[in-house]
Coordinates of C-alpha atoms in Angstrom, one line a residue:
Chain V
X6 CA 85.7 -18.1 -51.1
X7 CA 84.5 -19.3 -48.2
X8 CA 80.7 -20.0 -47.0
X9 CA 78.7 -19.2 -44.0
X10 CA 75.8 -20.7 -42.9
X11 CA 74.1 -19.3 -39.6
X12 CA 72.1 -22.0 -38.2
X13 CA 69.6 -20.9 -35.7
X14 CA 68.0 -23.6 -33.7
X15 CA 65.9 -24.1 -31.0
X16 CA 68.2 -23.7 -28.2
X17 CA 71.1 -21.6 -30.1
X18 CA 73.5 -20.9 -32.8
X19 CA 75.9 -22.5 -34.6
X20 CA 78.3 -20.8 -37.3
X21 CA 79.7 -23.5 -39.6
X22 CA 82.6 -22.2 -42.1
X23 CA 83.4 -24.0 -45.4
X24 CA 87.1 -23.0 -46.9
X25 CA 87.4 -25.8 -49.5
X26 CA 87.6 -28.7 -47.5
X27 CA 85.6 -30.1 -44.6
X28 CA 82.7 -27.9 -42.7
X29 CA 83.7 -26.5 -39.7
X30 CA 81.0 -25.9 -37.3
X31 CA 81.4 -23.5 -34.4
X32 CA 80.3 -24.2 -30.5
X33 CA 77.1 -23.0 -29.2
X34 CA 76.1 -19.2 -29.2
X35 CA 73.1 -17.9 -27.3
X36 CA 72.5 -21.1 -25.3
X37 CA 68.9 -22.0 -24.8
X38 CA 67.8 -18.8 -26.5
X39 CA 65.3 -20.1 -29.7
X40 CA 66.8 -18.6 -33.1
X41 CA 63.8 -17.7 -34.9
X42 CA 65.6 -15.5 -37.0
X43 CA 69.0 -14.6 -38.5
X44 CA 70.4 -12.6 -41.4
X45 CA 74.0 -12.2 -42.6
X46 CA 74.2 -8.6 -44.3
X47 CA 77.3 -8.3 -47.1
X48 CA 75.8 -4.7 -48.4
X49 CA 79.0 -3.1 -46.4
X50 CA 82.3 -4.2 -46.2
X51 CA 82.1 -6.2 -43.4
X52 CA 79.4 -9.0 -43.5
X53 CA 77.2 -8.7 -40.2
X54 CA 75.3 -11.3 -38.4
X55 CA 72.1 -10.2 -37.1
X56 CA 69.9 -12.8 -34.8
X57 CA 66.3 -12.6 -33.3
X58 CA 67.1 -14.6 -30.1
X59 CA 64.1 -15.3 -27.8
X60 CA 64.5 -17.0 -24.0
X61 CA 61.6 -18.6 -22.4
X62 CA 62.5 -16.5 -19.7
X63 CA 64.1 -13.2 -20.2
X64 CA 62.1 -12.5 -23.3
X65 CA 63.4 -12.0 -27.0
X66 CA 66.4 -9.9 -28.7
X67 CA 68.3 -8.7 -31.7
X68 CA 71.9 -9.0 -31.2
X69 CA 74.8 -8.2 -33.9
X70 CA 78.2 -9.2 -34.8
X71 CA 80.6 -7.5 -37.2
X72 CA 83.5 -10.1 -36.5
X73 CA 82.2 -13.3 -37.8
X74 CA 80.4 -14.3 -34.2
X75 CA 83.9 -13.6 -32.3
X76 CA 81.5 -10.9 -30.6
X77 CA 77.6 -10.1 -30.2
X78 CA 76.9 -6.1 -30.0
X79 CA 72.9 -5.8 -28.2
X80 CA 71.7 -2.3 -27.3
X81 CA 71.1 -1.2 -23.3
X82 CA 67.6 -0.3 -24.8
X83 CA 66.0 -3.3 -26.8
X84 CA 66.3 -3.2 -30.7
X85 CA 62.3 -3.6 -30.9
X86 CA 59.7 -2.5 -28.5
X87 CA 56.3 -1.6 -28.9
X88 CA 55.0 1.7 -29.0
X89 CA 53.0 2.0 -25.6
X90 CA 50.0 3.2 -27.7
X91 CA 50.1 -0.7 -29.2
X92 CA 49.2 -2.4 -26.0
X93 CA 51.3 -5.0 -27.7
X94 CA 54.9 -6.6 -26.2
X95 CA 57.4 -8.5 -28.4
X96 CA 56.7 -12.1 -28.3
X97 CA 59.4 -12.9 -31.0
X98 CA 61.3 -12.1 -34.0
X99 CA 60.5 -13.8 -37.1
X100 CA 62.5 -12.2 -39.4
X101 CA 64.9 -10.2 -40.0
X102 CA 65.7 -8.9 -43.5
X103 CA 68.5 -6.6 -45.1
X104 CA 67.0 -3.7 -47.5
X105 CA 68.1 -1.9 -50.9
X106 CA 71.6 -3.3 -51.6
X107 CA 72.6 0.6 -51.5
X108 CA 71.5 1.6 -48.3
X109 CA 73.1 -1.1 -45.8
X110 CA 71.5 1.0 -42.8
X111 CA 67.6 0.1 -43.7
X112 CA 67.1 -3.5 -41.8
X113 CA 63.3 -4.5 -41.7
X114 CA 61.9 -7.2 -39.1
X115 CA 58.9 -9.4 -38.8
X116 CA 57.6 -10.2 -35.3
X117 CA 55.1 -11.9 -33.3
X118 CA 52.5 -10.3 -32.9
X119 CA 52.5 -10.0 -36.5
X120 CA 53.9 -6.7 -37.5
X121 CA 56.4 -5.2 -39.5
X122 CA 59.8 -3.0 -38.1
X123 CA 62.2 -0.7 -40.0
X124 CA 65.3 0.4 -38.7
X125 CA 67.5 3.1 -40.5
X126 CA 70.8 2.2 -38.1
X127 CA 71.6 -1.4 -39.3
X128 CA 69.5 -2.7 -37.1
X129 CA 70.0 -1.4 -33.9
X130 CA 66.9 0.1 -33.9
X131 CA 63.8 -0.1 -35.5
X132 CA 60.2 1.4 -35.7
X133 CA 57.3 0.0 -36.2
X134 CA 55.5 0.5 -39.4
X135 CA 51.7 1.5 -38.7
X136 CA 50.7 1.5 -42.2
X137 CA 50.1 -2.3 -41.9
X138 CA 49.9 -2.3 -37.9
X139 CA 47.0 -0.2 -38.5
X140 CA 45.6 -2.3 -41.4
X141 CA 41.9 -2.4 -40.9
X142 CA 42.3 -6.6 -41.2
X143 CA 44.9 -6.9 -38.9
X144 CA 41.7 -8.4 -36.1
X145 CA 41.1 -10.6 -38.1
X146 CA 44.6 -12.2 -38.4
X147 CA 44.7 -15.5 -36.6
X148 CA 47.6 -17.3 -35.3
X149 CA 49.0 -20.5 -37.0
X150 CA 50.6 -23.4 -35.3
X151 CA 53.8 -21.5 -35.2
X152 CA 52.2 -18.3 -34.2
X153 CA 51.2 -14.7 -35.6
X154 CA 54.0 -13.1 -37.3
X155 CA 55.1 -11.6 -40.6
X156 CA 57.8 -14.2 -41.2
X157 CA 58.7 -13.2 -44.5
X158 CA 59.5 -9.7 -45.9
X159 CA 60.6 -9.0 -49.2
X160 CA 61.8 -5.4 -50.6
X161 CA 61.6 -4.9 -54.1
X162 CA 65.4 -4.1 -54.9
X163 CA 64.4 -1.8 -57.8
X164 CA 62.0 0.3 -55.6
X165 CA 62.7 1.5 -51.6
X166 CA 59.3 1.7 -51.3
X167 CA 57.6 -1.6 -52.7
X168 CA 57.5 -4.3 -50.3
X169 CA 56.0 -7.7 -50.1
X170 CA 55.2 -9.3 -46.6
X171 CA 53.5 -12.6 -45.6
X172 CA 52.3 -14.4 -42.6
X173 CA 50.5 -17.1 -41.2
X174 CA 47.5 -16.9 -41.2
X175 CA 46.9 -13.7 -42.8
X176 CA 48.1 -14.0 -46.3
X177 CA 50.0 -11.9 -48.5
X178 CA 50.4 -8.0 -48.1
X179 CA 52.0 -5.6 -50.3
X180 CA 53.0 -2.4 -50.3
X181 CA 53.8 0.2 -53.1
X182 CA 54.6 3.5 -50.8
X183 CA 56.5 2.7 -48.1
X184 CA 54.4 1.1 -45.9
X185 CA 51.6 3.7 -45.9
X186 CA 49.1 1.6 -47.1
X187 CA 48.9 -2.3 -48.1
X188 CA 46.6 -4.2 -50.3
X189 CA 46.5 -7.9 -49.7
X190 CA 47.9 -10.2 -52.4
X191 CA 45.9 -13.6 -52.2
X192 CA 44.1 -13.7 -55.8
X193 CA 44.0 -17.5 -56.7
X194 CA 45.7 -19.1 -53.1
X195 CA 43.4 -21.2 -51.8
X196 CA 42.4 -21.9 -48.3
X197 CA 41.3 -24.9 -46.9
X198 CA 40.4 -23.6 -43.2
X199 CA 37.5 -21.2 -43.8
X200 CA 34.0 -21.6 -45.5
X201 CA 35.2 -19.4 -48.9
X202 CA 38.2 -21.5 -50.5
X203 CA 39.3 -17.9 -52.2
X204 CA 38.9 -15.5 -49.4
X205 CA 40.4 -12.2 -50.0
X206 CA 43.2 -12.4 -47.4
X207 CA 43.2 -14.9 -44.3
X208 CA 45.1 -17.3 -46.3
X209 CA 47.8 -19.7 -44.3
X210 CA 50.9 -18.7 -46.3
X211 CA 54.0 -20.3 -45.0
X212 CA 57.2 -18.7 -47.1
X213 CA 57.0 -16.4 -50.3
X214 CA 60.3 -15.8 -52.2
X215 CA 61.1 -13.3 -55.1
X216 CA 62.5 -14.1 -58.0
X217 CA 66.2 -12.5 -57.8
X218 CA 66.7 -12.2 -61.5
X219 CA 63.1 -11.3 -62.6
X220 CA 61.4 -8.8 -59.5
X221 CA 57.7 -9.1 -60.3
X222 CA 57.9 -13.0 -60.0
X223 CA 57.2 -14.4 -56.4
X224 CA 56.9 -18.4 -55.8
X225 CA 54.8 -19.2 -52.5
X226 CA 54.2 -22.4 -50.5
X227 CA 51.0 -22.5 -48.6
X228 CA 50.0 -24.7 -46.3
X229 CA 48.2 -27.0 -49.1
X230 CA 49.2 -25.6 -52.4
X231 CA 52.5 -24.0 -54.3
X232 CA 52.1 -21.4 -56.6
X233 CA 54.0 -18.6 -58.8
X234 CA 52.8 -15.1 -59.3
X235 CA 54.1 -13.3 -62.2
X236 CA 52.4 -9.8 -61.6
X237 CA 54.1 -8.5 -58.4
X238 CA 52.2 -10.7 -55.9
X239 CA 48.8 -9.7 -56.9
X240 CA 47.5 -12.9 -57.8
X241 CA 48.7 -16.8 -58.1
X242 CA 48.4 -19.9 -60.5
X243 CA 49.6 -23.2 -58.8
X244 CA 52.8 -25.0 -59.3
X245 CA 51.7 -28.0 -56.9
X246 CA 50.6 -30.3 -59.4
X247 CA 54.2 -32.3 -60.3
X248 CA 55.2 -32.4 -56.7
X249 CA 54.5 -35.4 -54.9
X250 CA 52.8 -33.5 -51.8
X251 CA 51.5 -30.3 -51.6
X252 CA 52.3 -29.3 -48.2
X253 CA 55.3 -28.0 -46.6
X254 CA 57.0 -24.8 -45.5
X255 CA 60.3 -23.4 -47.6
X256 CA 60.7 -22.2 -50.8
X257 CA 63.8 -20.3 -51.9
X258 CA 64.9 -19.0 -55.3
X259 CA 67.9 -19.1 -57.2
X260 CA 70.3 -16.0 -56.5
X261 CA 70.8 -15.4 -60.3
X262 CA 68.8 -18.2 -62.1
X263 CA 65.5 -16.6 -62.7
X264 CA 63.0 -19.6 -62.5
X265 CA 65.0 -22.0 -60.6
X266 CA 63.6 -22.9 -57.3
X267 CA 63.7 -25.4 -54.3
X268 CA 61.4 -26.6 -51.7
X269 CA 60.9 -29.5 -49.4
X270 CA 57.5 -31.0 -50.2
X271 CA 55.5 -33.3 -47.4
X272 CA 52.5 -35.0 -47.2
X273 CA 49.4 -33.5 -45.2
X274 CA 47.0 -33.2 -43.4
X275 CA 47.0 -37.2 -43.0
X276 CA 50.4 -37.9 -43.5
X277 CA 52.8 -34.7 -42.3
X278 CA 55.8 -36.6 -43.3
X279 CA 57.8 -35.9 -46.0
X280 CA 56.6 -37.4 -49.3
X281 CA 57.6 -41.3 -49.2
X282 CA 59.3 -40.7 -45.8
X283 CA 62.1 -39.8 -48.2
X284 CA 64.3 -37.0 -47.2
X285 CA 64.3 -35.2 -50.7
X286 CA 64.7 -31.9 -52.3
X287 CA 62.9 -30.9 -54.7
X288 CA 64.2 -28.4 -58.1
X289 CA 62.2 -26.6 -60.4
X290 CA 64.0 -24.7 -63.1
X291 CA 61.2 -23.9 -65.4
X292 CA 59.2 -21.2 -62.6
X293 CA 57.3 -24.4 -61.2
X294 CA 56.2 -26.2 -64.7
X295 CA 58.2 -29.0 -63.8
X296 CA 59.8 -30.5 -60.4
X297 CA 62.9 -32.6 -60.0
X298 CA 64.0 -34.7 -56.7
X299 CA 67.4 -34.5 -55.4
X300 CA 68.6 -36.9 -53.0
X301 CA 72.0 -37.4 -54.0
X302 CA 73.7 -37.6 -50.5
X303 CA 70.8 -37.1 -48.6
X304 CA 70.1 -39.9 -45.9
X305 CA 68.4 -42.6 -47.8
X306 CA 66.9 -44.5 -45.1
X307 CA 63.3 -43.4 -43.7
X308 CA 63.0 -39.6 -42.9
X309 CA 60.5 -37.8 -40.9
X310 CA 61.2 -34.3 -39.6
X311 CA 59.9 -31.3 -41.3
X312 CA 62.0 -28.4 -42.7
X313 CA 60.2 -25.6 -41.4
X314 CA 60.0 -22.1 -43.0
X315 CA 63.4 -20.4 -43.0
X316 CA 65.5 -24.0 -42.7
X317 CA 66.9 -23.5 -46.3
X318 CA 68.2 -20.9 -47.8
X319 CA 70.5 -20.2 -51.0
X320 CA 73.9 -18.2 -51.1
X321 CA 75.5 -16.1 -54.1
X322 CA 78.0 -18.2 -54.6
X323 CA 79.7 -19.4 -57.8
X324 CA 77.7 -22.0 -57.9
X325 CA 75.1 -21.2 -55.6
X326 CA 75.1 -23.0 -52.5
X327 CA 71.5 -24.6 -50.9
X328 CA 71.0 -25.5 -48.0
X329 CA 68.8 -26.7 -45.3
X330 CA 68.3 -27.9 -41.8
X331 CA 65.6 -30.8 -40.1
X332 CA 63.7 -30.5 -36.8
X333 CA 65.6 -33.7 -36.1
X334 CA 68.8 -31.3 -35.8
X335 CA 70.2 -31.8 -39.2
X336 CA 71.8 -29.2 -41.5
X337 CA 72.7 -30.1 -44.8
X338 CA 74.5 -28.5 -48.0
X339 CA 74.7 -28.7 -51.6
X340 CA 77.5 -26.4 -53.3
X341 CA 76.8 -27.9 -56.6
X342 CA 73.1 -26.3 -56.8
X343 CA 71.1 -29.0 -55.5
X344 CA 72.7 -31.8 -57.9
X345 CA 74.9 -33.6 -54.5
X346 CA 74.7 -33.1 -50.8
X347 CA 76.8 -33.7 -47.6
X348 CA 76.1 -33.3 -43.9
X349 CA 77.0 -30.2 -42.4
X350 CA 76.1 -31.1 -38.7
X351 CA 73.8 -33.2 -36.6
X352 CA 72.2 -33.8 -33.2
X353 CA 72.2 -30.2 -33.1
X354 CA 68.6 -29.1 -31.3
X355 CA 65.5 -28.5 -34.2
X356 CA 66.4 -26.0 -36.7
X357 CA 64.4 -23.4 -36.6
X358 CA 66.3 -21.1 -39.1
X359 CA 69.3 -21.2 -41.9
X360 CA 71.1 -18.2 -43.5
X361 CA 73.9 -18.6 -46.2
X362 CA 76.9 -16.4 -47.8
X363 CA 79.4 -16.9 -49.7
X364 CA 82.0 -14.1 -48.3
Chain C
X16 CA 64.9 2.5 4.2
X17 CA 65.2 0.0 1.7
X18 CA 64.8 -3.5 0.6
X19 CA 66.9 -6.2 -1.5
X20 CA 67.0 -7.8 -4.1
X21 CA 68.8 -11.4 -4.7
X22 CA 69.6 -12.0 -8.4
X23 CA 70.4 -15.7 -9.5
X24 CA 73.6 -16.0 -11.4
X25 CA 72.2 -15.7 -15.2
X26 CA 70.8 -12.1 -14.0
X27 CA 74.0 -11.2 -12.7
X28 CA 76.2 -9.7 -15.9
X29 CA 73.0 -7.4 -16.2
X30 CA 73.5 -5.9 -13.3
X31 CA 77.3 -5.6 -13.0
X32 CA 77.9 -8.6 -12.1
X33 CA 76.1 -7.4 -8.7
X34 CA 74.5 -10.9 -6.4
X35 CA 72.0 -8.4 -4.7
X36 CA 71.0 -5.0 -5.4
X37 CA 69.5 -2.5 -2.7
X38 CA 66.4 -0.2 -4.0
X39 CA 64.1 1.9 -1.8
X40 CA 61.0 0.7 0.2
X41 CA 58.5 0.5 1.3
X42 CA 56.9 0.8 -1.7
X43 CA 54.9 -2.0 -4.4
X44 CA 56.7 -4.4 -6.5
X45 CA 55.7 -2.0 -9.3
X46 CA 58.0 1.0 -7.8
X47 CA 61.1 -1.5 -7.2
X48 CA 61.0 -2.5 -10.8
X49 CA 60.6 0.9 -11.6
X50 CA 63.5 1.6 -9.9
X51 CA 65.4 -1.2 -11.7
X52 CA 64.5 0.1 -14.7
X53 CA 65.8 3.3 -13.8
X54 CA 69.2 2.2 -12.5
X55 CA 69.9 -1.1 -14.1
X56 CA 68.0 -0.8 -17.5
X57 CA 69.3 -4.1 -19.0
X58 CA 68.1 -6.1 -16.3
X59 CA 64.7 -4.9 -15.7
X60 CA 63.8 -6.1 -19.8
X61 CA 64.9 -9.1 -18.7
X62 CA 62.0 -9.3 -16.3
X63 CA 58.9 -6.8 -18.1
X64 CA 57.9 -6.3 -21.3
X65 CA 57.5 -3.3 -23.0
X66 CA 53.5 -3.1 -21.3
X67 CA 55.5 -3.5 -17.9
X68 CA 54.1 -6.8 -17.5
X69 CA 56.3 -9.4 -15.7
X70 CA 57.6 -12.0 -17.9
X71 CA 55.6 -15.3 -17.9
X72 CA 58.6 -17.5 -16.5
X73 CA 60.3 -14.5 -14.0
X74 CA 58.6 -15.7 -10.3
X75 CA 59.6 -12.7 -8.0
X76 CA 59.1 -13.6 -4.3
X77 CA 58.9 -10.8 -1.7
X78 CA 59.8 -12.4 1.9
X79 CA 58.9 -15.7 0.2
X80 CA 55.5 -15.1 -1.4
X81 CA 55.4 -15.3 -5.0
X82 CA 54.0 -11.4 -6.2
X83 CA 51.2 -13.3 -8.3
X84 CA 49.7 -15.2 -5.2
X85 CA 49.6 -11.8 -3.5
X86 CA 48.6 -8.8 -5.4
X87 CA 51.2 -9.2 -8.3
X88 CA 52.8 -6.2 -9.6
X89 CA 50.5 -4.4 -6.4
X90 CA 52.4 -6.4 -3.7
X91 CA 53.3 -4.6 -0.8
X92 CA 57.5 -4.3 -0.3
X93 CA 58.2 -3.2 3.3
X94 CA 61.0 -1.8 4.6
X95 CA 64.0 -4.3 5.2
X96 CA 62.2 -6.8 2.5
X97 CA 63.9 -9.5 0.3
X98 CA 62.9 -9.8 -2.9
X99 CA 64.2 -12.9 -4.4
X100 CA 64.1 -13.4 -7.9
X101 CA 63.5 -16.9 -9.5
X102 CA 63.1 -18.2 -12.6
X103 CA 60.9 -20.9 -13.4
X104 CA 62.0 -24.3 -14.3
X105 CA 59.9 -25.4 -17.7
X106 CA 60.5 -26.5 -20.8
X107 CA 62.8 -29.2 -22.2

């Protein structure tokens, strides 16, 4: 088996490989282009790379590889453009997201501005779903400090048409026909920038995951809070309370564990460091009851980048592998589940994103 | 009749790896990048978004004078023009 993580960063990516031994990390690809986002799909027989690559000065792209990153594959016309009825242009793609396991040619993307794409030829193209661009609360959708944009998009792998999305600052959407209409999913996430501490959507959600074993499950860090949902995203009970900081951007779920879950907790708004200006993990595997800290092979001395929103990630493996990368240009990995850690590269640029497979 | 345009090297493998391109004038700024989109289609979203709006850090100089100093995508090109395209140095 061997494992792939794509690690998009601010001025690139890098492909490091793992056969057994040592990781091996590959040179630069897409230089100076920002990886916001980056997928590896396994649903066909070859596993594809898919990146969102964005330069300052020639504007943002989805490219594709089917040979491991020997090659990029990027359309004459771009993969996403706005309809010219939008008055909107593609500031940058946030996400891009592989749909039902048996239909490998449904990709979905979240961009800045925040909207949501679907493409039915593995990403080559895509179109722009109106249901939510049309959403009667999309004025009222305010950028965060990264920017507008559906940043995480979650299928429901039982049902093509059932869809969670989430953005900051905006909240949590969700779908149950395709897109056609969306009803937001904020019930019990508080805010802590607006007058009403439970508004009804407007909420600054930074990263939802789903449960892979149990579908109706969702586990959500907020800027301010953790929480788990355990009726389809509809509404929230916080998980915060054992962590030592409630702030911070990731959270990811086991791939076949239902209830195990990691994050990267830090301290705000005061202190936007990590908790102790230790460079720690943290593991739930009761749903979010309890929280332990894994630093086993993590840098012990004081640490103070972030880990921003899609700089850890799981894979399938046998164990699972977690990972995760630091705005200081770290990228670590755990292939025993989060129990020990090494260093898969440094001094690479801030990582911006980090996608795992075992393949 | 006609006017050209000088691509910097990173432009080049969008346009066949072609240093300077020759498109019709007189005309505005708007018709030679209509042009561009017509004949080199991978280049021209290099420099406009999907609105046709010029990308922020793409500075296209007709005989020397930035487009947005004069009336941007409404400059004048006249026949026998250089159009030099430059991109902005930003960021770190």
């Amino acid at each position: 088996m061997t494992r792939l993580v794509a690690i998009g960063t601010e001025k690139g990516l890098f492909l490091a490989t793992h056969d057994g031994g040592g990781w091996d990390v590959s040179p630069l690809h897409f230089t100076v282009k920002s990886v916001y986002a980056v997928a590896i799909d396994t649903r066909g027989g070859t596993p594809r790379i898919l990146v969102g690559a964005s330069s300052a000065h020639w504007g943002p792209s989805v490219a594709i590889s089917s040979d491991l990153g020997k090659t990029w594959e990027e359309p004459d016309d771009p993969a996403i453009v706005f309809p010219e009825d939008t008055g909107a242009a593609l500031e940058r793609v946030w996400q891009l997201a592989p749909g039902p396991a048996d239909r490998p040619e449904i990709v979905y993307a979240g961009t800045e501005p925040s909207a949501l794409f679907r493409s039915e030829d593995g990403g080559r193209s895509f179109s722009l779903v109106r249901g939510l661009w049309e959403h009667p609360h999309r004025p009222t959708w305010e950028p965060g400090g990264g920017g507008q944009a559906i940043h995480t998009i979650l299928p429901d792998p039982r049902d093509d048409g059932r869809m969670v999305v989430a953005m900051s600052t905006g909240g949590v959407y969700r779908t149950a026909d395709g897109g056609e209409s969306w009803t937001p999913g904020n019930a019990g996430i508080k805010a802590v920038h607006v007058p009403d501490p439970f508004p009804e959507y407007g909420q600054c959600v930074h990263k939802v995951a789903r449960d892979n074993v149990d579908p109706d499950r969702f586990y959500a860090q907020v800027h301010h809070g953790v929480y788990r949902s355990d009726d389809g995203a509809a509404s929230w009970t916080s998980i915060a309370e054992p962590l030592p900081g409630d702030f911070g951007f990731p959270i990811v779920a086991h791939p076949s564990k239902p209830g195990t879950i990691y994050n990267f907790p830090m301290i705000a708004d005061m202190d936007r460091y990590p908790a102790d200006h230790r460079c720690r993990v943290y593991r739930s595997t009761d749903a979010g009851k309890s929280w332990e800290p894994l630093s086993e092979g993590l840098p012990a001395e004081p640490f103070y980048p972030s880990v921003l929103r899609d700089a850890m990630c799981v894979d399938a493996g046998e164990p699972a592998g977690v990972y995760f990368g630091s705005k200081s240009g770290e990228v670590f990995a755990s292939l025993d589940e989060g129990d020990s850690w090494t260093r898969v590269a440094a001094h690479l640029p801030a990582v911006l994103c980090v996608r795992a497979a075992a393949i | 009749m006609g006017a050209v345009i000088l691509l910097p090297g990173v432009l080049r493998p969008e346009a066949a790896d072609a240093s300077r391109l020759e498109v019709a004038a007189p005309g505005t700024v708007r018709d030679v990048l209509a042009e561009v989109a017509e004949r080199w289609p991978r280049l021209a979203k290099r420099l406009r978004d999907e609105r046709g709006d010029l990308r922020r850090y793409v500075n296209l100089y007709v005989d020397g004078e930035e487009c947005r100093r004069v009336k941007g995508l409404d400059t004048p090109v006249p026949d026998g023009a250089e159009i030099q395209i430059i991109p902005s140095v930003a960021g770190g």
